[in-house]
Amino acid sequence: MSDNSSDEELAPDWIPYRQRSDWADVTPIEQDDGENPVVVISYSEKFKDVYDYFRAILASSEKSTRALELTRDALRLNAANYTVWQYRRDILKALGCNLQQELQYIDDVISDNPKNYQVWHHRRVIVEWLNDPSDELRLTESVLSMDSKNYHAWQHRQWAIKTFNLYDNELEYVDRLISEDVRNNSAWNQRFFVLKHFGFTPEVIQREIQYAVNRIRLIKNNESVWNFLGGILHDGGASISQHEEVLAFCEELYNNNVRSPYLIAFLIDLCQEKCLREENAESREALGRRVAELCDGMIREHDVIRKKYWQYVVDSFQLKLNRLKANNDGERNDGTS
């Protein structure tokens, strides 16, 4: 439990619980840090007062309107306290409270604490109790308009979409976010999430290849879209090297002196796969040399910070290539013996 806010979190006319006549029947319980605490936190007097009374109602299992209001004060002072949120849910259930009003309350808390896991979890539980996701896309869109990469908002949005089948207009929303910021990795991830739900048909794959290519042409050094393109090809069920138009596009960029490490890494994957599938020995050797050259470029210039990784990539690839060559030589010898 930590006091991460100032006294101003509570109203200026706030009266300590110790001075309230309607709480005179409750004996507050102070925090027990043991005989020799390593660190003594300097809590404000308001924080001590609220949490001393919260510990008291928790100990007595009191579930009342006043206890519910006490949890609100406790959460104003520390919105990340899991125990308070859990006990608030226990009170809501015991009293049969209006859960729509609780959602409105959570809206306000989220606006002040948009990256607080506990409040998003509380929101999810209340929505599940109501079985009503009608406001979740609106809420998350509002939060994401302030921070388009808020992980908690995206996680909640995906949960709501998946749980209540709210996929229908999501691609249009994501397309708008990508248009606003093509580097928004969260939006690219959301696009993949929606596409995976509907399935990667050949038509979808071709459409998404073109979608990604058009955005790569705008910004070549954008890791998000390169990851998206790789995911589309891998999850589409076919070999990435079977999409000749993608290889041609990558080669076009490379031949035009684009040296983005994401482009080169993509080319390495394509060439490795194409090489290991190639039956013609001469073509296979040429592709093998290309992989080695591209990895060498990453090691020496384009991705030096990960040079050990790229050395591992080229060494592992060479082992696979040697095994493939040995197997092919063995098959030819068996055929001629």
Coordinates of C-alpha atoms in Angstrom, one line a residue, residues 60-211:
S60 CA -15.2 -7.1 10.2
S61 CA -16.5 -7.9 6.7
E62 CA -18.8 -5.0 6.7
K63 CA -20.7 -4.6 3.5
S64 CA -22.7 -1.4 3.6
T65 CA -23.3 1.9 1.7
R66 CA -20.8 3.7 4.0
A67 CA -18.2 1.0 3.4
L68 CA -18.7 1.4 -0.4
E69 CA -18.1 5.1 0.0
L70 CA -15.0 4.4 2.0
T71 CA -13.6 2.3 -0.8
R72 CA -14.1 5.3 -3.1
D73 CA -12.0 7.5 -0.8
A74 CA -9.3 4.8 -0.5
L75 CA -9.1 4.5 -4.3
R76 CA -8.8 8.2 -4.7
L77 CA -5.7 8.0 -2.7
N78 CA -4.3 4.8 -4.3
A79 CA -6.2 3.6 -7.4
A80 CA -3.8 0.6 -7.8
N81 CA -4.8 -1.1 -4.6
Y82 CA -6.1 -4.5 -5.6
T83 CA -7.5 -5.4 -2.2
V84 CA -9.7 -2.3 -2.2
W85 CA -11.1 -3.0 -5.7
Q86 CA -11.8 -6.6 -4.8
Y87 CA -13.6 -5.6 -1.6
R88 CA -15.6 -2.9 -3.5
R89 CA -16.8 -5.7 -5.9
D90 CA -17.8 -7.8 -2.9
I91 CA -19.8 -4.9 -1.5
L92 CA -21.4 -4.1 -4.9
K93 CA -22.6 -7.7 -5.2
A94 CA -23.8 -8.0 -1.6
L95 CA -25.8 -4.7 -1.8
G96 CA -27.1 -5.4 -5.3
C97 CA -25.9 -1.9 -6.4
N98 CA -26.7 -0.3 -9.7
L99 CA -23.9 -1.5 -11.9
Q100 CA -24.5 1.0 -14.7
Q101 CA -23.7 3.7 -12.1
E102 CA -20.5 1.8 -11.3
L103 CA -19.5 1.9 -15.0
Q104 CA -19.9 5.7 -14.9
Y105 CA -17.8 5.8 -11.8
I106 CA -15.1 3.7 -13.5
D107 CA -15.1 6.0 -16.5
D108 CA -14.0 8.8 -14.3
V109 CA -11.3 6.7 -12.6
I110 CA -10.0 5.6 -15.9
S111 CA -9.8 9.1 -17.2
D112 CA -7.5 9.9 -14.3
N113 CA -5.7 6.5 -14.3
P114 CA -5.6 5.3 -17.9
K115 CA -2.7 3.0 -17.4
N116 CA -3.8 1.4 -14.2
Y117 CA -4.3 -2.4 -14.5
Q118 CA -6.6 -2.7 -11.5
V119 CA -9.2 -0.3 -12.7
W120 CA -9.4 -2.0 -16.2
H121 CA -9.8 -5.3 -14.5
H122 CA -12.6 -3.9 -12.3
R123 CA -14.2 -2.6 -15.5
R124 CA -14.0 -6.0 -17.1
V125 CA -15.7 -7.8 -14.2
I126 CA -18.6 -5.3 -14.1
V127 CA -19.1 -5.6 -17.8
E128 CA -19.2 -9.4 -17.4
W129 CA -21.7 -9.2 -14.6
L130 CA -23.9 -7.0 -16.7
N131 CA -23.2 -8.9 -19.9
D132 CA -23.3 -5.5 -21.6
P133 CA -20.3 -4.4 -23.7
S134 CA -22.2 -1.5 -25.4
D135 CA -19.9 1.2 -24.1
E136 CA -16.5 -0.5 -24.3
L137 CA -15.5 0.4 -27.8
R138 CA -16.5 4.0 -27.1
L139 CA -14.5 4.1 -23.9
T140 CA -11.4 2.5 -25.3
E141 CA -11.5 4.7 -28.4
S142 CA -11.7 7.8 -26.1
V143 CA -8.6 6.6 -24.1
L144 CA -6.7 5.7 -27.3
S145 CA -7.4 9.1 -28.8
M146 CA -5.2 10.5 -26.0
D147 CA -2.6 7.7 -26.1
S148 CA -2.9 5.5 -29.2
K149 CA -0.5 2.9 -27.7
N150 CA -2.1 2.5 -24.3
Y151 CA -1.6 -1.3 -23.7
H152 CA -4.4 -1.6 -21.1
A153 CA -6.9 0.1 -23.4
W154 CA -6.0 -2.2 -26.3
Q155 CA -6.1 -5.3 -24.1
H156 CA -9.5 -4.3 -22.8
R157 CA -10.7 -3.6 -26.4
Q158 CA -9.5 -7.0 -27.7
W159 CA -11.2 -8.7 -24.7
A160 CA -14.5 -7.0 -25.4
I161 CA -14.4 -7.6 -29.1
K162 CA -13.5 -11.3 -28.7
T163 CA -15.9 -12.0 -25.9
F164 CA -18.9 -10.2 -27.4
N165 CA -18.1 -10.7 -31.1
L166 CA -17.7 -6.9 -31.9
Y167 CA -15.5 -7.4 -34.9
D168 CA -17.7 -5.8 -37.6
N169 CA -16.3 -2.3 -37.9
E170 CA -12.9 -2.8 -36.3
L171 CA -10.9 -2.8 -39.5
E172 CA -12.2 0.7 -40.4
Y173 CA -11.2 2.0 -37.0
V174 CA -7.8 0.5 -37.2
D175 CA -7.3 1.8 -40.8
R176 CA -8.0 5.3 -39.5
L177 CA -5.4 4.9 -36.7
I178 CA -2.8 3.6 -39.2
S179 CA -3.5 6.5 -41.5
E180 CA -2.9 8.9 -38.7
D181 CA 0.3 7.2 -37.6
V182 CA 1.7 4.5 -39.8
R183 CA 4.2 3.6 -37.1
N184 CA 1.5 2.7 -34.6
N185 CA 2.5 -0.8 -33.7
S186 CA -0.6 -1.3 -31.6
A187 CA -2.9 -0.5 -34.5
W188 CA -1.0 -3.0 -36.8
N189 CA -1.3 -5.6 -34.1
Q190 CA -5.0 -4.9 -33.8
R191 CA -5.4 -5.3 -37.6
F192 CA -3.7 -8.7 -37.5
F193 CA -6.0 -9.6 -34.5
V194 CA -9.1 -8.9 -36.5
L195 CA -7.9 -10.5 -39.7
K196 CA -6.9 -13.7 -37.9
H197 CA -10.5 -13.9 -36.5
F198 CA -12.0 -13.8 -40.0
G199 CA -9.4 -16.1 -41.6
F200 CA -6.5 -15.7 -44.0
T201 CA -8.1 -16.6 -47.3
P202 CA -6.1 -16.1 -50.5
E203 CA -8.1 -13.0 -51.3
V204 CA -7.4 -11.5 -47.8
I205 CA -3.7 -12.3 -48.1
Q206 CA -3.3 -10.6 -51.4
R207 CA -5.3 -7.6 -50.2
E208 CA -3.2 -7.3 -47.1
I209 CA 0.1 -7.7 -49.0
Q210 CA -0.9 -4.7 -51.1
Y211 CA -2.0 -2.8 -48.0

